[in-house]
XYZ file of C-alpha atoms in Angstrom:
655
model
C 0.347 -0.001 0.170
C 1.624 3.937 -0.607
C 1.724 5.793 1.579
C -0.551 8.864 1.645
C 0.497 12.721 3.221
C -1.556 12.351 6.152
C 0.142 9.357 7.507
C 3.296 11.255 7.609
C 1.565 14.336 8.910
C 0.387 11.716 11.996
C 4.579 10.936 12.737
C 4.373 14.500 14.184
C 5.928 14.444 17.717
C 5.997 10.538 18.016
C 10.055 10.785 17.983
C 9.828 11.331 14.465
C 8.777 14.943 12.547
C 7.859 18.424 14.056
C 6.039 20.959 12.909
C 8.842 22.798 11.299
C 9.290 19.155 9.169
C 6.135 19.875 8.131
C 5.341 22.576 7.340
C 8.488 22.683 5.184
C 7.636 19.666 3.322
C 4.069 21.225 2.607
C 6.337 23.950 1.278
C 7.905 21.569 -1.414
C 4.841 19.939 -2.044
C 3.131 23.422 -2.807
C 6.019 24.204 -5.277
C 6.215 20.721 -6.703
C 4.129 19.892 -10.111
C 5.007 16.085 -9.302
C 6.311 14.108 -6.292
C 3.234 13.285 -4.040
C 3.983 11.623 -0.794
C 7.230 10.280 -1.498
C 8.242 13.882 -2.333
C 6.889 15.240 0.863
C 8.640 12.811 3.104
C 11.715 13.138 1.246
C 11.256 16.878 2.114
C 10.533 16.250 5.766
C 13.185 13.901 6.830
C 15.879 16.451 4.627
C 14.543 18.960 7.327
C 14.690 16.130 10.232
C 17.808 15.590 9.448
C 19.450 18.710 10.014
C 17.448 19.470 13.047
C 19.289 15.853 13.997
C 22.478 17.623 13.440
C 22.861 16.270 9.986
C 23.879 17.613 6.833
C 22.060 15.622 4.506
C 19.390 12.840 4.640
C 20.936 9.363 3.640
C 17.985 8.416 1.329
C 19.640 4.742 1.298
C 19.689 4.457 5.130
C 15.757 4.688 5.119
C 14.197 3.261 1.690
C 12.355 0.534 2.237
C 12.441 0.305 6.003
C 9.951 0.991 9.032
C 10.378 4.906 10.325
C 10.623 5.693 12.863
C 11.915 2.572 14.281
C 10.466 2.132 17.345
C 11.528 -0.822 19.685
C 9.595 -3.925 18.988
C 7.959 -4.084 22.108
C 7.306 -0.568 22.381
C 3.023 -1.173 21.148
C 1.185 -3.868 20.472
C 0.750 -4.172 16.408
C -1.712 -2.670 15.485
C -0.644 0.797 17.407
C 3.107 0.029 15.374
C 1.234 -0.270 12.253
C -1.029 3.045 12.822
C 2.332 5.026 14.367
C 4.780 3.823 11.796
C 5.155 3.793 7.775
C 7.431 2.429 5.465
C 9.498 4.638 3.144
C 9.707 3.837 -0.460
C 12.088 1.736 -1.937
C 15.228 3.579 -3.185
C 14.380 3.234 -7.056
C 11.149 4.580 -7.238
C 12.102 7.030 -4.823
C 14.814 8.375 -6.929
C 13.223 7.995 -9.675
C 10.015 10.605 -8.148
C 12.812 12.858 -6.713
C 14.624 13.630 -10.313
C 11.360 13.727 -11.981
C 10.724 16.769 -9.845
C 11.334 20.535 -10.528
C 12.321 20.721 -6.533
C 14.865 18.779 -6.087
C 18.183 19.363 -8.402
C 20.077 16.291 -9.690
C 23.562 16.967 -9.444
C 26.879 14.784 -10.349
C 29.952 16.934 -9.654
C 30.732 19.620 -7.007
C 30.706 22.615 -9.537
C 27.524 21.435 -10.439
C 25.365 24.500 -9.587
C 21.108 24.124 -9.040
C 18.889 27.129 -7.573
C 16.441 24.100 -6.242
C 15.739 23.940 -2.445
C 16.372 20.676 -2.413
C 19.940 18.785 -3.972
C 20.088 15.367 -4.974
C 24.074 14.295 -5.360
C 25.085 11.312 -7.072
C 25.124 9.004 -3.889
C 21.666 9.584 -2.821
C 22.322 12.087 -0.010
C 19.090 14.746 -0.231
C 20.116 18.134 0.899
C 18.684 21.371 1.932
C 20.171 23.791 -0.778
C 21.894 26.118 2.304
C 23.514 22.840 3.389
C 24.350 21.324 0.103
C 26.063 24.837 -0.342
C 28.179 25.182 2.815
C 29.396 22.224 2.597
C 30.596 22.715 -1.550
C 31.927 26.043 -0.059
C 34.311 24.879 3.001
C 35.519 21.657 0.511
C 36.323 24.374 -2.183
C 37.575 26.608 0.411
C 39.875 23.842 1.786
C 41.043 22.762 -1.814
C 42.051 26.721 -2.697
C 43.942 27.206 0.591
C 46.093 23.456 0.067
C 46.939 24.312 -3.591
C 47.462 28.431 -4.266
C 50.830 28.795 -4.148
C 52.321 29.526 -0.565
C 56.034 30.581 0.667
C 56.501 29.138 3.995
C 59.028 30.944 6.159
C 62.296 29.263 6.180
C 62.756 27.501 9.731
C 66.731 26.898 10.335
C 67.877 23.821 11.777
C 67.031 22.778 15.568
C 64.843 25.831 15.744
C 61.355 23.471 15.940
C 63.164 21.406 18.914
C 64.468 24.209 20.745
C 61.581 26.699 21.033
C 59.911 24.212 23.709
C 61.667 22.635 26.913
C 58.903 20.506 26.822
C 60.130 18.866 23.180
C 62.048 15.795 23.572
C 65.754 16.839 21.557
C 67.057 13.582 21.066
C 65.209 10.329 20.979
C 66.056 8.068 18.410
C 63.795 5.409 18.957
C 60.333 7.501 18.328
C 59.059 10.316 16.903
C 58.205 13.732 18.653
C 54.403 14.319 17.151
C 54.567 17.771 18.541
C 57.506 18.828 16.816
C 55.904 17.577 13.413
C 53.105 19.589 14.132
C 54.829 22.476 14.285
C 56.512 21.903 11.530
C 53.259 21.004 9.632
C 51.647 24.029 11.046
C 54.634 26.522 9.941
C 54.688 24.972 6.418
C 50.843 24.907 5.342
C 48.320 27.585 5.098
C 45.876 25.142 6.340
C 46.593 22.812 9.269
C 44.922 20.845 11.389
C 46.160 19.195 14.953
C 44.514 16.608 16.657
C 44.503 14.620 19.347
C 43.175 13.706 23.171
C 43.102 15.183 25.922
C 47.035 15.895 27.245
C 48.495 15.428 24.488
C 50.303 18.658 23.939
C 47.687 20.872 21.782
C 48.357 24.170 23.006
C 51.934 23.673 23.680
C 52.046 23.161 19.858
C 49.727 26.215 19.560
C 52.290 28.334 22.198
C 55.570 27.104 19.921
C 53.632 28.536 16.580
C 52.973 31.385 17.715
C 56.733 31.909 18.971
C 57.858 30.687 16.382
C 55.742 33.292 13.981
C 56.725 36.091 16.324
C 60.562 35.441 16.147
C 60.173 35.471 11.942
C 57.823 38.264 11.902
C 57.526 40.230 14.763
C 54.868 42.273 13.655
C 52.445 39.195 12.912
C 48.673 39.326 13.627
C 47.826 36.336 15.426
C 44.489 35.921 16.691
C 43.364 32.888 19.054
C 39.461 31.637 18.942
C 36.920 29.029 20.087
C 33.374 28.232 19.763
C 32.526 29.127 23.296
C 33.461 31.876 26.032
C 34.592 28.911 27.972
C 36.617 27.412 25.239
C 37.860 30.825 24.720
C 38.864 31.838 28.439
C 41.051 28.234 28.611
C 42.878 28.395 25.233
C 44.321 31.878 26.572
C 44.894 30.567 29.883
C 46.614 27.782 28.715
C 49.009 29.762 26.149
C 49.919 31.976 29.113
C 50.682 29.264 31.057
C 53.297 27.724 28.162
C 55.157 30.981 28.702
C 57.974 29.705 30.988
C 58.477 26.434 28.884
C 59.129 28.763 25.824
C 62.804 29.337 24.524
C 62.314 32.781 23.164
C 62.962 36.409 23.620
C 61.453 38.533 26.983
C 60.049 40.722 24.021
C 58.094 37.627 22.735
C 56.838 36.418 25.428
C 55.370 39.836 26.270
C 53.748 40.030 22.661
C 52.324 36.563 23.445
C 50.812 37.561 27.064
C 49.002 40.520 25.711
C 47.229 38.104 22.944
C 43.579 38.125 23.393
C 41.896 35.364 22.284
C 37.884 35.686 21.719
C 34.678 33.249 20.864
C 34.485 32.448 17.004
C 31.143 34.468 17.125
C 32.795 37.712 18.620
C 35.807 37.761 16.116
C 33.431 37.701 13.376
C 31.150 40.367 15.178
C 27.559 39.366 14.597
C 25.030 41.310 13.013
C 21.978 42.124 14.906
C 18.844 39.496 13.839
C 21.192 38.118 11.473
C 23.064 34.685 11.167
C 25.692 36.901 9.495
C 28.367 38.650 10.620
C 30.313 41.980 9.741
C 33.485 40.049 9.136
C 33.177 38.174 5.635
C 34.727 37.208 2.570
C 34.206 41.282 1.120
C 35.423 42.549 4.862
C 37.877 40.162 6.110
C 40.119 39.700 9.299
C 42.931 41.589 8.711
C 45.004 38.360 10.828
C 48.537 36.679 9.364
C 47.374 33.828 11.568
C 43.921 32.313 13.161
C 44.191 29.411 15.843
C 40.764 27.924 16.347
C 40.809 25.393 19.405
C 38.018 22.799 20.515
C 37.572 22.718 16.554
C 35.262 19.701 16.976
C 32.560 21.888 18.529
C 32.413 24.359 15.564
C 29.028 23.271 12.912
C 29.207 23.284 9.375
C 27.411 26.483 9.070
C 29.621 28.272 11.658
C 32.901 27.275 10.032
C 31.925 28.037 6.527
C 31.278 31.578 8.180
C 34.652 32.248 9.484
C 36.427 30.959 6.291
C 35.110 33.373 4.390
C 36.102 35.693 6.705
C 39.518 35.047 6.112
C 41.858 36.064 3.140
C 43.972 33.373 1.080
C 47.406 34.667 2.327
C 46.081 33.740 5.983
C 47.260 30.714 7.799
C 44.894 29.083 9.362
C 45.310 26.022 12.538
C 42.408 24.114 13.607
C 43.448 22.527 17.128
C 40.746 19.783 18.412
C 40.315 16.101 19.724
C 38.780 14.172 16.268
C 37.298 11.707 18.777
C 35.116 13.787 20.941
C 31.467 14.869 20.532
C 30.684 16.572 17.351
C 28.570 20.199 17.210
C 25.243 20.352 18.685
C 24.213 21.829 15.112
C 24.841 20.325 11.809
C 27.678 18.524 10.943
C 30.939 16.833 12.255
C 33.714 19.179 10.470
C 37.057 18.509 12.225
C 35.983 14.496 12.222
C 35.476 14.676 8.260
C 38.864 16.514 7.552
C 40.909 14.345 9.544
C 39.214 11.218 7.846
C 39.647 12.594 4.875
C 43.272 13.608 5.294
C 44.468 10.560 7.157
C 47.204 12.169 9.687
C 50.139 9.945 10.198
C 51.376 9.766 7.125
C 52.980 12.174 4.953
C 55.116 12.991 1.276
C 58.273 12.610 0.866
C 59.207 16.336 0.458
C 57.497 16.869 3.764
C 59.771 14.158 5.651
C 62.738 15.148 4.062
C 62.003 18.844 5.258
C 61.211 18.006 9.010
C 64.346 15.865 8.929
C 66.357 18.899 8.238
C 64.828 21.006 10.243
C 65.421 18.151 13.279
C 68.750 17.323 12.464
C 67.699 14.020 11.866
C 67.415 13.363 15.502
C 64.121 11.705 14.990
C 63.025 8.343 13.054
C 62.019 9.101 9.386
C 58.277 9.767 9.171
C 56.185 7.299 7.449
C 55.430 7.717 3.778
C 52.030 8.211 2.648
C 50.818 5.913 0.057
C 48.308 7.894 -2.162
C 48.432 11.759 -1.780
C 45.570 13.976 -1.930
C 45.990 18.106 -1.711
C 45.448 17.434 2.433
C 48.465 15.131 2.472
C 50.953 17.177 4.788
C 48.049 19.221 6.058
C 47.042 17.219 9.704
C 48.803 15.642 12.288
C 47.959 13.632 15.197
C 49.281 14.052 18.271
C 49.442 10.749 20.134
C 51.238 10.405 23.384
C 48.909 11.785 26.649
C 51.020 13.702 28.805
C 48.025 13.887 31.348
C 47.013 9.964 31.584
C 49.114 7.014 31.631
C 47.653 4.667 28.835
C 47.815 1.965 30.625
C 45.475 2.818 33.863
C 42.916 4.734 34.959
C 41.495 7.206 32.756
C 43.597 6.617 30.065
C 43.110 3.084 29.566
C 39.017 3.609 29.499
C 39.777 5.998 27.134
C 41.967 3.574 25.025
C 39.615 0.859 25.541
C 36.086 3.050 25.064
C 37.583 4.056 21.933
C 38.959 0.661 19.876
C 35.297 -0.850 20.701
C 34.138 -2.379 17.610
C 32.399 -5.346 18.698
C 30.578 -7.418 22.101
C 33.858 -8.372 23.697
C 35.444 -4.879 22.754
C 32.310 -3.048 25.327
C 33.017 -6.034 27.582
C 36.454 -5.046 27.616
C 36.172 -1.420 28.441
C 33.707 -2.532 30.819
C 36.291 -4.292 32.895
C 38.553 -1.441 32.587
C 36.151 0.419 34.269
C 35.649 -2.057 37.233
C 39.115 -2.829 37.822
C 40.990 0.603 37.823
C 40.078 2.229 41.420
C 43.520 2.252 42.800
C 44.134 4.349 39.622
C 41.616 7.196 40.267
C 38.756 5.251 37.969
C 35.596 4.238 40.330
C 32.270 2.961 38.751
C 29.459 2.085 41.209
C 25.861 0.946 40.156
C 23.384 3.858 39.222
C 21.605 4.734 42.518
C 17.340 4.129 42.100
C 15.432 7.370 42.100
C 14.303 6.349 46.037
C 18.000 6.691 47.199
C 19.518 9.238 44.399
C 19.195 11.903 47.242
C 21.415 10.025 49.530
C 23.675 8.852 47.398
C 24.233 12.437 46.482
C 24.852 13.319 50.198
C 27.188 10.888 50.455
C 29.364 12.557 47.456
C 28.744 15.894 49.108
C 29.675 14.921 52.802
C 33.114 14.273 53.290
C 32.195 13.164 56.919
C 30.921 9.913 55.493
C 33.634 9.594 52.394
C 37.633 10.575 53.771
C 38.589 12.905 51.484
C 41.549 11.281 50.586
C 39.530 8.411 49.082
C 36.617 10.319 47.448
C 37.026 11.654 44.053
C 34.738 14.661 45.341
C 35.767 17.899 46.747
C 33.753 19.233 49.824
C 31.226 21.260 49.419
C 30.038 21.343 52.873
C 33.772 22.804 53.426
C 32.992 25.012 50.861
C 29.810 26.826 52.505
C 32.358 28.063 55.490
C 33.848 30.309 53.126
C 30.823 31.908 51.953
C 30.284 33.979 55.709
C 33.693 35.691 54.837
C 32.078 37.517 51.441
C 34.330 40.859 52.095
C 37.493 38.755 51.079
C 38.646 38.223 47.509
C 40.640 35.700 49.205
C 37.848 33.361 49.762
C 35.824 34.209 46.760
C 39.032 32.528 44.740
C 39.251 29.814 47.358
C 35.149 29.126 46.077
C 35.841 29.525 42.481
C 38.182 26.894 42.562
C 36.689 24.311 44.736
C 33.297 24.860 41.997
C 35.590 24.659 38.874
C 37.524 21.060 40.572
C 34.383 19.322 40.304
C 31.671 18.441 38.109
C 28.729 16.363 38.402
C 28.126 15.265 33.934
C 25.245 13.893 33.443
C 24.387 12.455 29.521
C 20.693 14.263 29.601
C 19.355 17.530 30.783
C 15.640 16.039 32.347
C 14.682 12.728 34.092
C 15.592 11.803 37.391
C 19.107 11.701 36.395
C 19.298 14.824 34.347
C 21.248 17.944 34.900
C 17.907 19.932 35.832
C 16.705 17.525 39.145
C 20.444 16.742 40.309
C 20.943 20.731 39.806
C 17.971 21.030 42.227
C 18.766 18.005 44.528
C 22.413 19.451 45.013
C 21.319 23.355 45.488
C 18.564 21.556 48.373
C 21.176 19.553 49.957
C 23.691 22.421 50.488
C 21.095 25.025 51.550
C 21.154 26.718 48.392
C 17.634 26.056 47.444
C 17.245 29.315 45.764
C 18.957 30.699 42.436
C 20.584 34.021 43.660
C 21.383 32.090 47.340
C 25.163 33.334 48.004
C 27.649 30.477 46.711
C 25.563 29.242 43.867
C 27.578 28.438 40.329
C 25.743 29.796 37.354
C 26.227 29.493 34.208
C 25.587 31.825 31.305
C 23.248 30.091 28.548
C 22.853 32.476 25.712
C 25.684 35.300 24.765
C 25.464 38.586 25.185
C 28.197 40.552 23.729
C 27.062 44.172 25.394
C 27.763 42.391 28.352
C 31.047 40.455 27.363
C 29.583 36.743 28.588
C 29.124 33.862 26.459
C 27.283 30.413 26.309
C 29.322 28.053 28.454
C 30.718 30.851 31.221
C 30.640 30.070 34.440
C 29.969 32.757 37.958
C 29.711 32.580 41.393
C 26.558 34.104 43.490
C 28.701 35.590 45.888
C 27.661 38.696 48.743
C 29.016 42.047 48.603
C 27.950 45.030 51.008
C 26.058 47.325 49.147
C 26.171 51.520 49.859
C 24.163 50.728 52.874
C 26.177 48.448 54.062
C 24.200 45.493 53.945
C 25.140 42.433 51.904
C 23.673 41.837 48.422
C 24.536 39.035 45.847
C 26.724 39.627 42.593
C 27.761 37.663 40.452
C 30.946 37.056 39.877
C 33.123 35.885 36.698
C 36.850 35.499 35.765
C 37.941 38.967 34.137
C 39.318 37.518 30.607
C 42.110 40.444 31.165
C 43.458 39.729 34.226
C 47.097 39.519 34.175
C 49.327 36.818 37.054
C 50.412 38.857 39.881
C 47.652 41.300 40.095
C 45.416 42.372 42.588
C 42.911 39.632 43.691
C 40.231 42.342 43.194
C 41.618 42.425 39.273
C 40.907 39.164 39.103
C 36.977 38.724 38.794
C 34.584 40.902 37.102
C 30.707 41.226 38.797
C 27.171 41.595 37.595
C 24.054 42.162 39.639
C 21.686 39.624 38.438
C 19.436 41.311 36.615
C 22.340 42.086 34.337
C 22.864 38.549 33.136
C 21.542 36.631 29.929
C 19.876 33.597 30.315
C 21.694 31.301 32.846
C 21.416 28.510 35.141
C 22.889 26.795 38.312
C 25.368 24.390 37.218
C 26.423 21.936 39.914
C 25.859 19.514 37.210
C 26.184 20.291 33.319
C 25.516 18.004 30.289
C 28.804 16.220 28.855
C 27.486 18.127 25.542
C 28.100 21.089 27.689
C 31.260 20.232 29.468
C 33.082 20.077 26.038
C 35.918 22.330 26.109
C 36.122 22.356 29.726
C 38.610 20.337 32.202
C 37.843 19.418 35.984
C 39.931 18.012 38.809
C 37.108 15.433 39.551
C 34.351 14.164 37.292
C 31.061 12.475 38.944
C 29.672 11.165 35.279
C 25.669 9.481 36.161
C 23.900 7.856 32.872
C 20.546 7.408 32.787
C 18.190 4.164 33.939
C 17.229 3.865 30.524
C 19.288 3.360 26.725
C 18.460 6.653 24.575
C 20.102 7.447 20.946
C 22.360 10.356 23.212
C 24.745 7.617 24.616
C 27.481 7.124 22.651
C 31.034 6.392 22.324
C 31.808 9.747 21.845
C 29.897 10.781 24.806
C 31.412 8.511 27.172
C 35.081 9.225 25.723
C 34.547 13.173 26.194
C 32.812 12.455 29.769
C 35.868 10.564 31.317
C 38.383 12.799 29.929
C 37.109 15.888 31.101
C 38.694 14.744 34.579
C 42.483 15.776 34.869
C 42.613 13.075 37.917
C 39.640 11.191 38.974
C 36.454 10.005 37.814
C 33.494 8.358 39.468
C 31.181 6.413 36.723
C 27.546 5.572 37.977
C 25.818 3.119 35.921
C 24.284 0.188 34.667
C 26.110 -2.312 32.805
C 23.903 -3.321 30.183
C 23.606 0.974 29.847
C 27.391 1.601 29.531
C 27.951 -1.979 26.812
C 25.142 -0.190 24.906
C 26.814 3.200 24.978
C 29.989 2.371 24.134
C 28.907 0.374 20.768
C 26.832 2.929 19.452
C 29.147 5.356 17.089
C 27.908 8.676 16.341
C 27.571 9.429 12.724
C 26.615 12.315 11.296
C 25.883 12.584 7.320
C 27.428 14.498 5.369
C 29.154 14.283 1.926
C 32.303 16.660 3.118
C 34.941 13.592 3.833
C 34.043 12.429 0.313
C 34.643 15.860 -1.374
C 38.107 16.113 0.285
C 38.952 13.049 -0.478
C 38.822 13.846 -4.471
């Protein structure tokens, strides 16, 4: 039986379509001169895919299958039939789309179609705007990698000597940090990927120092997708100053560099998705370094590239194994997959051997060169985690999961590394969740040295000393050292409920109670506060001599050595953009952040959001200790579920 448009509309709000999908499908159906329900369904799926962070919909993955895919035991047969439909076979579906004047068929990236839907030769269906974004980004990267570029001349030994953290002579192994610096200095476009603690900011600081040594008037910009990531990038680069072997003048120039969010760098236009800086008004920079690039969506990345002049070097830093952007695309992962970091052209290998003075093994050579060859380097050695124990061992085990046996092996690692900062506990039932959190927060029940948690109860005593910036600084450090990470916002084990429970247990039951940590959830460029920034409610003395709550955030302009009263800037609660308590945050929100200790809570029921990348990202937010609350079966399902973002970028970059 053929599908009907009313059958498709009946799927609204049933883990399938929302109003926007159906309205877009109705618009396309009204424009078209043919296509019927098959075209309506294809258009609805294209919108549905973008809402789900994909760039396109792969029709092959839906053709001939039941949509949506409810679990088999969720409904009786009659309800299951009523709440699902079977998508058309692929040949029949493609025939309808090819006959429609609303779906332009392309066979090469240079093809230009003005239709609202784009169908490519691999049965990927795009909204026109997202096909344009993807195609333009691929062309931008291609142009940067193939346009003549005169790299600066690097004297032999200049890379290994720029940082005292680079090893100088180890014939047994390659120092991938030095390779990354060489690639970034040699190429107009480069990608440096690696997990937490592999030294990405050490590399960034070395690149900046070398750039300024060779051209002191270089204009350099540091940026990241969120305010929190921006602040951490600048803090990390400043933390590398003592490791750099360069003049005091160069160090002073590095210390004066500011970091910004990508949005503030590009300067957003009011009530518009566009920016003041674009192809017609480019950024006047010689070098742009983008940190946490895995979090940058396709629409934001293309707008950044449009604003970067062809002669400007651009470097993407990020972890390809981390969660992708919340919005559409997995740009960094697609680039890395196409570039295949780890093997190089003979010219690159020869140049690096000269620069490193032959003190390392020869670099592996690639079998097939593409325009991205030599542009990507993966940092492989973690300086934070021991790969043979604790968090490092679990991180690697999770990343290797392909089979059921691999998943069980990862679970065994999680279970048997308590001596190395990794503890796994059964998920507390809802009835005793508050008691379990009380144990976490109360060091009278758990000796401090055995707990992964800082004592929030000892933290409360600091609030009485509200006129002291030393007390504020200590309190902010405690808040920053420990975080509860949840997989979801809603539900018993979600962020909203956990935040309410913790606030109540600590006696901070009002949002502006002194001691309440708050996270900004919407950018405010006037206040210079950005999504992800974390502040602390703290009493101050008002003009009448009475305590009055204000919210204190780290001052991005603070320089080490200045008085503590310059370290924070404060706002009245009414001045803040949208915000929420943040004893707990989602794992997605935690990207770009790092904490000494983490409690990670997975929900009681399986969900599509529970993926290998989510588990990896959550455990690697901790620098020292992780405690994981979960059921075994939930963990096993999560680590076997790999995030898939449908796009054609990798293929376009592999040509």
